[in-house]
Coordinates of C-alpha atoms in Angstrom, one line a residue:
Chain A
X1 CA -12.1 24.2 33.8
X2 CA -9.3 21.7 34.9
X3 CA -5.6 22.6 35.4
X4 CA -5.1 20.0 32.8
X5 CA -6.7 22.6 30.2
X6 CA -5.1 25.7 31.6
X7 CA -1.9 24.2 30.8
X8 CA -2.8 23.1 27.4
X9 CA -3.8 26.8 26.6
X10 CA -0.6 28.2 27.6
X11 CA 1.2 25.6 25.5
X12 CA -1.3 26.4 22.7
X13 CA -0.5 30.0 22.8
X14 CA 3.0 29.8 23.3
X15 CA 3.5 27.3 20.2
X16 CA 1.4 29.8 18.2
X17 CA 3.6 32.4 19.4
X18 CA 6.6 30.6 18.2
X19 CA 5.2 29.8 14.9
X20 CA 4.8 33.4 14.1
X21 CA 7.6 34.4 15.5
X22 CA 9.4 33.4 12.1
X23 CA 7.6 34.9 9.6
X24 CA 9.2 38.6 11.3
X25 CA 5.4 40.7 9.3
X26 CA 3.0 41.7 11.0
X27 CA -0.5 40.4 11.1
X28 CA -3.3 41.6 11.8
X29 CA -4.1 42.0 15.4
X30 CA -7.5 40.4 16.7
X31 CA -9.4 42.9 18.5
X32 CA -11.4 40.0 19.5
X33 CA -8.5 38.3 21.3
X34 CA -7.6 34.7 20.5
X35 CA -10.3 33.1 19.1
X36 CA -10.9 29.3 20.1
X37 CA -11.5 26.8 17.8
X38 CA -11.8 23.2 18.8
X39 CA -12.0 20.3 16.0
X40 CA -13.4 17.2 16.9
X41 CA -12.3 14.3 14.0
X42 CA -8.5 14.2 13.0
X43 CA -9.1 13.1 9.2
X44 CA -9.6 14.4 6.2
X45 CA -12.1 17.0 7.3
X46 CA -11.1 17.9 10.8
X47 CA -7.1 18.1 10.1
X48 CA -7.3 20.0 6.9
X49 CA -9.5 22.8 8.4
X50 CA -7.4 23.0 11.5
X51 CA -4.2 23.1 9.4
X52 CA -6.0 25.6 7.0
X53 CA -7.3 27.8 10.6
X54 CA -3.6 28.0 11.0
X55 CA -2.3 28.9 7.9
X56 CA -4.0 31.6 7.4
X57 CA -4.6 33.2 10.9
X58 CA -1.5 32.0 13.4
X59 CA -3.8 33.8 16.3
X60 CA -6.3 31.2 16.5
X61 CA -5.9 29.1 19.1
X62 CA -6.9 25.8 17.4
X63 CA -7.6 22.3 19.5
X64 CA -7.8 19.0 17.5
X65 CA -9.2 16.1 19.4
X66 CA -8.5 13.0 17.8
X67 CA -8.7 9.6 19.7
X68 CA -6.4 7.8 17.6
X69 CA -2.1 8.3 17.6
X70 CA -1.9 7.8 13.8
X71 CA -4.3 8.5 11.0
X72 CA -4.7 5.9 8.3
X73 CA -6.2 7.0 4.8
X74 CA -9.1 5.2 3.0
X75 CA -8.1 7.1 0.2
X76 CA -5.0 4.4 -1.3
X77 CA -6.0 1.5 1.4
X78 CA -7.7 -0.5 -1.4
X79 CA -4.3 -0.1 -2.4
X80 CA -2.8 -2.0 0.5
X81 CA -5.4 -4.8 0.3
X82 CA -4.4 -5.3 -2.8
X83 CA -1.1 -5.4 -1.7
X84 CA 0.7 -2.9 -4.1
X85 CA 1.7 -0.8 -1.6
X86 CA 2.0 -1.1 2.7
X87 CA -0.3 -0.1 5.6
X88 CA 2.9 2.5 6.5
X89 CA 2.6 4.2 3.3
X90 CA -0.6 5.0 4.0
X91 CA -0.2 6.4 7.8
X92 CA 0.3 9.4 9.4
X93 CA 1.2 10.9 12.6
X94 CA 0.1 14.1 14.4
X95 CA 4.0 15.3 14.9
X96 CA 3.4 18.0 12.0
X97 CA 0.4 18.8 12.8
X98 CA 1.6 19.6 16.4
X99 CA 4.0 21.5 15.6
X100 CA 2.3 23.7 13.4
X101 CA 1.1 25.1 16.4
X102 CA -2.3 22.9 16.8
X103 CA -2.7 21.7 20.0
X104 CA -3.5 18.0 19.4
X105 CA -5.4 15.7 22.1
X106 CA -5.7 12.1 22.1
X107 CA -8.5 11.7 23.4
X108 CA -12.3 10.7 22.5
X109 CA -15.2 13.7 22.3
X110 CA -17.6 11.9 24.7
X111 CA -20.1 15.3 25.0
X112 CA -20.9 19.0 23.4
X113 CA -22.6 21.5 25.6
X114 CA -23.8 24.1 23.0
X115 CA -25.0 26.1 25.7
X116 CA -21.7 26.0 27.6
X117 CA -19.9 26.0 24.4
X118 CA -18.2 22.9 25.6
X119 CA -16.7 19.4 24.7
X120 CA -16.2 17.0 27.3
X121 CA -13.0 14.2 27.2
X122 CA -13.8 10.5 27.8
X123 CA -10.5 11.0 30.1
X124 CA -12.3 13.7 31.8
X125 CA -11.3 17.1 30.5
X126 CA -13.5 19.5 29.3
X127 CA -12.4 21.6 26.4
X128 CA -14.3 25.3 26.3
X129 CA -14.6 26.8 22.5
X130 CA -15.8 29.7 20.3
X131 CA -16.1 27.9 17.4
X132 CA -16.8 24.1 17.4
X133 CA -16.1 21.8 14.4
X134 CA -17.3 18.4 14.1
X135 CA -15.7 16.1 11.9
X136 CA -16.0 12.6 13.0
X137 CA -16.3 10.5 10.1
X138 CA -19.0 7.9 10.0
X139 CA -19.4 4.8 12.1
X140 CA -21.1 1.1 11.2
X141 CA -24.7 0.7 12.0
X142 CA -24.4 -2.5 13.6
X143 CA -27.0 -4.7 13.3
X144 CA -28.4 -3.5 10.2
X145 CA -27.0 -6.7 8.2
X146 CA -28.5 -9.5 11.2
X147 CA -25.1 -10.9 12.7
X148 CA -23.2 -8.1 11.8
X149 CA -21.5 -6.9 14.8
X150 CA -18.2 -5.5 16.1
X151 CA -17.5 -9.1 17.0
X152 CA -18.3 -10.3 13.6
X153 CA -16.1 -7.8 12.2
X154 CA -13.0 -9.6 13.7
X155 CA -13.6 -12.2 11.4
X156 CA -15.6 -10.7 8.4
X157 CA -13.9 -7.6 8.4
X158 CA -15.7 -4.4 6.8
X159 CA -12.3 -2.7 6.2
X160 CA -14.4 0.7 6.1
X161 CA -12.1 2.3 8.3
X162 CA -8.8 1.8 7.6
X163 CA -6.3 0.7 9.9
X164 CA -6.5 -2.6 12.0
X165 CA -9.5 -3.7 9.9
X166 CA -7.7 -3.2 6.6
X167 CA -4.4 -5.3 8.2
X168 CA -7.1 -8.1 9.2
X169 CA -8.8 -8.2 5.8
X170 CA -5.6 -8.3 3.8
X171 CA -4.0 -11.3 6.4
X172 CA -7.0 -13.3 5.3
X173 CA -6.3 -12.4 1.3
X174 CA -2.8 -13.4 1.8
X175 CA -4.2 -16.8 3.7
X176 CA -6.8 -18.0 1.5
X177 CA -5.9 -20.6 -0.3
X178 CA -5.7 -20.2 -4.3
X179 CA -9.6 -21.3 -5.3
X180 CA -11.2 -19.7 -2.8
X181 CA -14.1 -17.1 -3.1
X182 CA -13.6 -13.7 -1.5
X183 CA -16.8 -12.1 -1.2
X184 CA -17.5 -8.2 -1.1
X185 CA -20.6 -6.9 0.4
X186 CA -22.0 -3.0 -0.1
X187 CA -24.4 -1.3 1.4
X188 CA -27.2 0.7 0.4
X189 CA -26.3 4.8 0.0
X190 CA -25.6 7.2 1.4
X191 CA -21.8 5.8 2.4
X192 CA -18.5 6.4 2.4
X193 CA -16.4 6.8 -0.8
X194 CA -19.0 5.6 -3.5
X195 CA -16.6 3.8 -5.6
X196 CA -14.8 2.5 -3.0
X197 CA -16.1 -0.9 -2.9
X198 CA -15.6 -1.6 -6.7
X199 CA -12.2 -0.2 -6.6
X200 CA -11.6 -2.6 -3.9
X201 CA -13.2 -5.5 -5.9
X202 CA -10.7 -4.4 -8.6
X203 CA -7.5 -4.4 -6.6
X204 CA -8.4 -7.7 -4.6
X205 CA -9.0 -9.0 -8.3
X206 CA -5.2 -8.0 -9.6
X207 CA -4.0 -9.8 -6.5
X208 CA -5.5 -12.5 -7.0
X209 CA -5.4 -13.0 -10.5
X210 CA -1.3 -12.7 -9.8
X211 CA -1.2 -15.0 -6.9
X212 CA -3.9 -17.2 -6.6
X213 CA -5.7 -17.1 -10.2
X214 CA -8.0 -20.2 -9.5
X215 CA -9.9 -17.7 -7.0
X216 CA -13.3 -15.8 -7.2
X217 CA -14.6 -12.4 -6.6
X218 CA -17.9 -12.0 -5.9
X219 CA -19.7 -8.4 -4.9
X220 CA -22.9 -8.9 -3.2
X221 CA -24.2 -5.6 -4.2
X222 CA -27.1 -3.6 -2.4
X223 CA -27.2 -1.5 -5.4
X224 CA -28.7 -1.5 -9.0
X225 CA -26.3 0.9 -10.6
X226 CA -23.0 1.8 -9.1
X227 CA -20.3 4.8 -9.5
X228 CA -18.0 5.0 -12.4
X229 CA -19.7 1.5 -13.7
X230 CA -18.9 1.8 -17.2
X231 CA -15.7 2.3 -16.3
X232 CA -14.8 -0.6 -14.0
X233 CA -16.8 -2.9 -15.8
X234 CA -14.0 -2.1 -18.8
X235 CA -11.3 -2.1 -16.5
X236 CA -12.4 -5.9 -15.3
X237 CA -12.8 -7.1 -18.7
X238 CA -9.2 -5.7 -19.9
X239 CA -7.6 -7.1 -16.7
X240 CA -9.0 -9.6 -15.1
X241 CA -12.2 -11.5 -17.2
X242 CA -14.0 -13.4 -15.7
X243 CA -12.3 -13.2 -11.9
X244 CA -15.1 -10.3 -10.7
X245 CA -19.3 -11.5 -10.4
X246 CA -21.2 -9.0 -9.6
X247 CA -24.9 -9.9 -7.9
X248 CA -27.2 -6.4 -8.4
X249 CA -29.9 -5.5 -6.1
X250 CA -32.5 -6.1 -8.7
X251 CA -30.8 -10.5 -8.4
X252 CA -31.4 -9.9 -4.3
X253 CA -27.9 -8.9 -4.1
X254 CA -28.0 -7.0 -1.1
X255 CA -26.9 -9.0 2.0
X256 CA -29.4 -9.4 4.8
X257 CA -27.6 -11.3 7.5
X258 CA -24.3 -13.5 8.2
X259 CA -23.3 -16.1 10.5
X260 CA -19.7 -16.2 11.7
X261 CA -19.7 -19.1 12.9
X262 CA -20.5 -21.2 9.7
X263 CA -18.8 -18.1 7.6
X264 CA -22.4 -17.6 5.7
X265 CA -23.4 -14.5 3.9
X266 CA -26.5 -14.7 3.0
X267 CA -28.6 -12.4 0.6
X268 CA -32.9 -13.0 0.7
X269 CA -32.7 -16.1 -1.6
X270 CA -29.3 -17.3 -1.7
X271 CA -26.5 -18.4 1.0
X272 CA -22.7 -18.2 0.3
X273 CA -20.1 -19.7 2.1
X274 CA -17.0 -17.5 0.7
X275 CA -13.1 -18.1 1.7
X276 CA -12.9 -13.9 3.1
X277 CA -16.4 -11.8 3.5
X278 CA -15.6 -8.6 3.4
X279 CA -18.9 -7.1 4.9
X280 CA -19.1 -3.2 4.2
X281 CA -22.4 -2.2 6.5
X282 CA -24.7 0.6 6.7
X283 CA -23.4 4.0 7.7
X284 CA -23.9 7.2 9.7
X285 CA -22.5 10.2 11.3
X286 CA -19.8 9.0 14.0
X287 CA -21.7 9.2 17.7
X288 CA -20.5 12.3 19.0
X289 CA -23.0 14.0 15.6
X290 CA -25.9 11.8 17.1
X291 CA -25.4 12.0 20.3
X292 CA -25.4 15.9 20.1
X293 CA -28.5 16.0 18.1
X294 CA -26.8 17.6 14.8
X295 CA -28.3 14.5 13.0
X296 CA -32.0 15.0 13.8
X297 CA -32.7 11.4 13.4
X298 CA -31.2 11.5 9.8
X299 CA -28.1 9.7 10.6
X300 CA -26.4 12.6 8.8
X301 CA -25.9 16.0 9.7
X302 CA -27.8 19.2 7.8
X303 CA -25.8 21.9 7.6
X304 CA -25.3 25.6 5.8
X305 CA -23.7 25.4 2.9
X306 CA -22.4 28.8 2.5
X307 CA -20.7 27.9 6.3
X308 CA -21.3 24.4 7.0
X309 CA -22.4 25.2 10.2
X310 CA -25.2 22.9 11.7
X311 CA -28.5 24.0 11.3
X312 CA -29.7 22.5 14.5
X313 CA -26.8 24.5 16.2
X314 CA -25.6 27.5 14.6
X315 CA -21.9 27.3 16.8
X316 CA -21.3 24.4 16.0
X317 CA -19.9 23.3 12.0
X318 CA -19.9 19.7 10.8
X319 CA -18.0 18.9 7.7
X320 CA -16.7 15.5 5.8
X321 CA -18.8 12.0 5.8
X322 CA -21.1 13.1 8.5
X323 CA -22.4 16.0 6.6
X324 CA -25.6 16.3 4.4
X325 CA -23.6 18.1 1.6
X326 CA -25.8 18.4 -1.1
X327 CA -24.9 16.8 -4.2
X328 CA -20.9 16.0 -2.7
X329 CA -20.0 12.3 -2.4
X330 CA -18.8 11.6 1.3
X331 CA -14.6 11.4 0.2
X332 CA -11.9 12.5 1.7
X333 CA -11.4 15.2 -1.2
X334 CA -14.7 16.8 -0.9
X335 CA -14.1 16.7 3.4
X336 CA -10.8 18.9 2.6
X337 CA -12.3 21.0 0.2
X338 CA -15.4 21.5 2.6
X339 CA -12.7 21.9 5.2
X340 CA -11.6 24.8 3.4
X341 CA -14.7 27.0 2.7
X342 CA -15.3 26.2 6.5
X343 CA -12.0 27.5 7.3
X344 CA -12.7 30.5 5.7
X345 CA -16.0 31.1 6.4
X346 CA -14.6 30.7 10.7
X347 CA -12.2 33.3 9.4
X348 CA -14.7 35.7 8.3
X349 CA -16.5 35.2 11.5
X350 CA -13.7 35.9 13.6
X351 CA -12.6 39.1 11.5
X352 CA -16.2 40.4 11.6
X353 CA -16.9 40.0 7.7
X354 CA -19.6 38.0 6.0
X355 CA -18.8 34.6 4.6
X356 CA -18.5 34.8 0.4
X357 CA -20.0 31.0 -1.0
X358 CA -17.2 28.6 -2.1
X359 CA -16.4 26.6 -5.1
X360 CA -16.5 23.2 -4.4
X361 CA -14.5 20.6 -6.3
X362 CA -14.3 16.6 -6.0
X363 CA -12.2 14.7 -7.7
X364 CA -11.7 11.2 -6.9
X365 CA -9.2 8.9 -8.3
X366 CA -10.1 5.0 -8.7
X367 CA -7.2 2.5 -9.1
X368 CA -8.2 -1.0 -11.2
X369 CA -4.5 -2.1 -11.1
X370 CA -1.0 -0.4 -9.8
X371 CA -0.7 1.0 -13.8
X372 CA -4.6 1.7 -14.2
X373 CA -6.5 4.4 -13.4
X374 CA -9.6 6.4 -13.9
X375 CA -11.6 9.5 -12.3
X376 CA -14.6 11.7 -11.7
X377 CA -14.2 15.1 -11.3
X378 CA -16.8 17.4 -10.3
X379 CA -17.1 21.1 -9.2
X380 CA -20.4 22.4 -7.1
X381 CA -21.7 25.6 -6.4
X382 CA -24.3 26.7 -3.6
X383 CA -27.7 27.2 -4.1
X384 CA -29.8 28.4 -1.7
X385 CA -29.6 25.8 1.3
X386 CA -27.9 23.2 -0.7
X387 CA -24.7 22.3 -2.9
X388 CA -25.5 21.3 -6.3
X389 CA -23.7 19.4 -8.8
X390 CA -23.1 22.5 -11.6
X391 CA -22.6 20.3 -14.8
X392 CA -24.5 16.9 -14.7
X393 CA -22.7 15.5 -18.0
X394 CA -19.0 14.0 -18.8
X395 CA -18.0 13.9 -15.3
X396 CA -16.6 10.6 -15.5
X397 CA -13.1 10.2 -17.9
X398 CA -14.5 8.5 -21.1
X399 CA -14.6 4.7 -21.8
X400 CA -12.2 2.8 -24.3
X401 CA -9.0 4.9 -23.8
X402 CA -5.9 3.3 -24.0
X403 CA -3.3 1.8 -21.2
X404 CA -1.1 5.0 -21.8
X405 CA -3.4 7.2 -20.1
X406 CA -4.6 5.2 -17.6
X407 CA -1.3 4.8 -16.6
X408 CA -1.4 8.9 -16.9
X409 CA -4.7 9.1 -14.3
X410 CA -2.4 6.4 -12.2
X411 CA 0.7 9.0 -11.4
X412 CA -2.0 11.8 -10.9
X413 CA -3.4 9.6 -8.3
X414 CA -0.2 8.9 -6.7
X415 CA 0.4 13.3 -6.7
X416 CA -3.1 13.8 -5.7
X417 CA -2.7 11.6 -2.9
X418 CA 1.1 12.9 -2.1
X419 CA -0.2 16.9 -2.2
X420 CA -3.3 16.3 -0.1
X421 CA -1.7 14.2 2.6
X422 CA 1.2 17.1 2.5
X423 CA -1.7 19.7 3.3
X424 CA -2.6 17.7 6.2
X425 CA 0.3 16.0 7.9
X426 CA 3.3 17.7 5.9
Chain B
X1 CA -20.7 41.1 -10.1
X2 CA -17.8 39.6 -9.8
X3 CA -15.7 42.3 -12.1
X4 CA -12.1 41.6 -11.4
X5 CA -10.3 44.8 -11.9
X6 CA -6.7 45.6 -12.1
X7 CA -6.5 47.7 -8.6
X8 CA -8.4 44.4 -7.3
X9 CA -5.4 42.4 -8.5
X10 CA -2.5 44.7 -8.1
X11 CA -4.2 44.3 -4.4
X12 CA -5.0 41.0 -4.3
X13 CA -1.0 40.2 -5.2
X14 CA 0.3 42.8 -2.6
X15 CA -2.1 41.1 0.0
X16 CA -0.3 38.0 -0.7
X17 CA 3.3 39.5 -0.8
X18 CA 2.8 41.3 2.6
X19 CA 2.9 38.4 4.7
X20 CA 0.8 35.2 5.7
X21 CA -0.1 36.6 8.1
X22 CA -2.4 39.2 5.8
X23 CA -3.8 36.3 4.3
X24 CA -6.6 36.3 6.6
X25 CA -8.2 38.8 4.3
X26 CA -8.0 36.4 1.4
X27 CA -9.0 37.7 -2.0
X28 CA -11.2 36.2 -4.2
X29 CA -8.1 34.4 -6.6
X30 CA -7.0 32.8 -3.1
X31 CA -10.4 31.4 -2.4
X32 CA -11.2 30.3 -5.4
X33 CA -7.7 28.3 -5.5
X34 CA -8.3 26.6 -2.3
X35 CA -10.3 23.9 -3.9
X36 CA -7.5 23.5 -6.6
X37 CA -4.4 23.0 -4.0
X38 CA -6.3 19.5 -3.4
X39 CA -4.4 18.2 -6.4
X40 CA -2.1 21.0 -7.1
X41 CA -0.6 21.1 -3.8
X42 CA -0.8 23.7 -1.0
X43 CA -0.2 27.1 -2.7
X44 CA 0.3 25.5 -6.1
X45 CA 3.5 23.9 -5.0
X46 CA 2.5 20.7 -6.2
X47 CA 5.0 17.9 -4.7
X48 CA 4.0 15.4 -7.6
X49 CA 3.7 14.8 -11.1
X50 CA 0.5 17.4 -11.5
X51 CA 1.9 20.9 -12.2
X52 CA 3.3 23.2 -9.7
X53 CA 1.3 26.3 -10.4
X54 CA 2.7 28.8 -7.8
X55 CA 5.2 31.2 -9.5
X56 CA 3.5 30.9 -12.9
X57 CA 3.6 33.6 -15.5
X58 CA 0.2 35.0 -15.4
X59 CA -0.5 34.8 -18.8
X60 CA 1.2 31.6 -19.5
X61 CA -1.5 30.3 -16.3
X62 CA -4.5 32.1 -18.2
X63 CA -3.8 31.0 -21.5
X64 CA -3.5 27.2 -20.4
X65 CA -6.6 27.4 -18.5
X66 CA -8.6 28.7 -21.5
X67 CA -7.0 26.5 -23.8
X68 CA -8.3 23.6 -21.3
X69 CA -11.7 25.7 -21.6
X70 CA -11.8 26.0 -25.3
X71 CA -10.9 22.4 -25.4
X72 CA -7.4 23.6 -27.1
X73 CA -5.4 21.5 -24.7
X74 CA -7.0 18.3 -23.7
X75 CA -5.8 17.5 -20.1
X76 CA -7.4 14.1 -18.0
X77 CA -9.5 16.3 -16.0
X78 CA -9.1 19.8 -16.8
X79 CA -11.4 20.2 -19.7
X80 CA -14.2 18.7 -17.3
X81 CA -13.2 21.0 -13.9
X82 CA -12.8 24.0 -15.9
X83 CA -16.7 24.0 -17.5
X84 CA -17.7 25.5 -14.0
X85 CA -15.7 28.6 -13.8
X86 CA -15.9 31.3 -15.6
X87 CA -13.7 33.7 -17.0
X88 CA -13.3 36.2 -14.5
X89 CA -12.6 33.3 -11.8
X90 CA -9.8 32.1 -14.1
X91 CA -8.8 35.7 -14.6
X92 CA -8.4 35.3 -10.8
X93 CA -6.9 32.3 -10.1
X94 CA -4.0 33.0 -12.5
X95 CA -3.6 35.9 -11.0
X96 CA -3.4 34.3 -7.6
X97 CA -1.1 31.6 -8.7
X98 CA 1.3 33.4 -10.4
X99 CA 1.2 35.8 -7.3
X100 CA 2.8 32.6 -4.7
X101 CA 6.5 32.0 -4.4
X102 CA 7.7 29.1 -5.6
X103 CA 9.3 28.4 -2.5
X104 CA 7.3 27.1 0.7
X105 CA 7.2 29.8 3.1
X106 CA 4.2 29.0 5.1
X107 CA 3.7 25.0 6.6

């Protein structure tokens, strides 16, 4: 233990102190003491259990480590790319979070002693816990597309995780000249936000169809069938026919390597030379999951549904995109709904009760243009050592509806986005 | 199993009345509505266009949620979410939704 740490648990306690100083009830004492609960992962996942932790139990002493000063959503940046709305609207700080009584370090989890019941700093701390949750999001599997580095990425950016990436992609939409191909590159699944790329496709499409409508937009597509495809393949045809080609897997869409220098993507049988590649690569859990073993060699992390702790380490919880959650899609709504049964099954723990299963929602909101929108909504239940998907049919909103409610789905999007990001930084 | 009773309300509301800091202990209504607040907003206080639901009369809540059951009110999403629950979980989360201030007094 460092001094450094000592200090930050006395802040720690004496914010939590002062946050329920206010509320002038009682709660319940803690027999236990203060429990610890350190969160590794500032997004959707880590933030909303810590906030929840909070909320509901002001006793906790509850540390979020979160390399990063400001958060930037991937939820809405398609949005920014697109340019309806700014890379600010979509950013958050830590300053709420903070003074909810979390104490908030910005630093990078380098190591997790499960023995110790530890997480070491990359600026040297170590950080002791009771309860450890791990939510770092996914990182790129470099390499996977030959060519496709972190160097490449400067100039075919993947935009996967938004913030500098997203800025870089949209510069280049915003320089190409009008006539000039953008291309679009998925992976193969499991990855991150499942309609993400086509919602991107769309939104690149309305800006381009505004401002430069000579352009292309081509998806190189590492899959046959994607989500909500009946859907945006209206949506393209209403708004923008003709601007969006779509290569499948079964054509040898999937890309297999790229060379900066020439600015060639290039699938098994065909090279493209587009105006922007945006090169969306293969996915897994972010390195502090792998490098602690919670992966196994999966690349995602198994964990208890009923808890979400890991099942390699029974301390130690994972939620959010490097989870194996059953039948949920890796999105930020299922990380802060996840975040929540986790929260309360860490509750439980900590009062000496047994965790009750959850009931799991997802519902993910896809913009095609600023006024059109459409969704999937699911709810899951646990069974046994998985989550499963409880009604298989009509998930998706139906085909051939008019503008008017599209325009609907487009405001709930909007208060989706404005409640959730409230839960987390408000 | 999960037989919603009126003392498990009446105590389930006075949980949530006593304090945040009781809600610890949450009750089954509270539980089931932390998957909702995604959209609805943190406690039902929805900030946007989707309906606040904290402060609802409890009938008023239970009645709408049915309706979006029955397929009496068509909603975007509703009709589709609702398919999973059943009617003792709605029983519960109008109860718990009607049971939260209107006001924010947690963060």
């Amino acid at each position: 233990m460092t001094l450094k740490l000592s200090r930050r648990q006395f802040v720690s306690g004496a914010s939590a102190g002062l946050l329920a100083a206010p509320f002038a009830l009682p709660h319940l004492a803690r027999a236990q003491g203060a429990a610890k609960v350190v969160v590794i992962g500032g997004g959707f996942g880590g933030t909303s259990l810590a906030r929840h932790l909070k909320r509901h139990n002001p006793d906790i002493a509850v540390t979020l480590i979160e390399k990063d000063q400001t958060f930037s959503t991937c939820p809405f940046s398609n949005g920014v790319l697109g340019g309806l709305w700014k890379m600010s609207d979509i950013t958050f700080t830590y300053d709420k979070v903070k003074a909810a009584g979390i104490d908030v370090i910005h630093d990078l989890a380098s190591a997790i002693d499960p023995d110790k019941k530890t997480v070491s700093l990359k600026g040297g701390d170590t950080v002791s816990y009771d309860y450890l949750v791990v939510s770092p999001g996914i990182q790129f599997v470099w390499g996977a597309i030959e060519g496709y580095d972190e160097a490449a990425a400067q100039i075919m950016p993947h935009a996967w995780q938004a913030g500098p990436q997203t800025e870089l992609l949209r510069s280049q939409l915003e320089a190409m000249e009008d006539g000039g191909t953008v291309v679009i590159a998925t992976p193969q699944p499991p990855f991150r936000c499942p309609p993400g790329p086509y919602e991107r496709a769309s939104l690149i499409a309305n800006y381009l169809h505004q401002e430069k409508p000579k352009s292309k937009l081509l998806i190189l597509d590492a899959q046959e069938n994607f989500s909500k495809q009946p859907q945006f393949e209206e949506a393209w045809e209403r708004l923008y026919p003709g601007l969006i080609e779509r290569v499948p897997a079964s054509e040898s869409g999937q890309v297999m390597n790229v060379d900066t220098a020439t600015m060639t993507v290039s699938t098994a049988f065909d090279d493209y030379t587009p105006a922007v590649a945006n090169i969306i690569p293969p996915q897994r859990a972010g390195q502090i999951a792998i490098d602690a073993g919670l992966d196994e060699g999966k690349g995602f992390c198994s964990i208890d549904p009923l808890t979400f702790e890991s099942t390699v380490h029974r301390s130690i919880y994972v939620l959010g995109d490097a989870s194996l959650a059953g039948a949920m899609p890796k999105s930020g709504f299922s990380a802060n709904n996840q975040a929540k049964a986790c929260g309360e099954a860490i509750l439980a723990a900590i009062a000496g009760r047994e965790a009750t299963a959850a009931r799991l929602l997802n519902v993910c909101y896809s913009f095609a243009s600023a006024d059109y929108a459409f969704d999937v909504a699911d709810i899951f239940s646990v069974e046994g050592d998985t989550i499963k998907l409880d009604i298989d049919e009509g998930r998706v909103m139906a085909v051939g509806l008019s503008d008017e409610i599209h325009k609907q789905e487009a405001g709930y999007a909007h208060s989706w986005y404005q409640n959730i990001t409230a839960e987390m930084f408000g | 199993m999960r037989m919603i009773s009126t003392v498990l309300l009446a105590g389930l509301t006075l949980g949530l009345l006593a304090g945040p800091g009781l809600a610890a202990d949450n009750g089954d209504g509270a539980r089931l509505a932390n998957a909702c607040t995604s959209c609805h907003g943190l406690e039902g206080r929805s900030l946007g266009v989707t309906p606040v639901l904290a402060g609802q009369a409890e009938e008023d809540l239970l009645a709408k949620l049915k309706a979006f059951k029955d397929g009496t009110v068509e909603g975007t999403i509703m009709n589709r979410l609702i398919r999973g629950y059943t009617d003792e979980e709605l029983a519960a989360l109008a109860a718990y939704f009607s049971s939260v201030t209107p006001e924010a007094v947690t963060q």
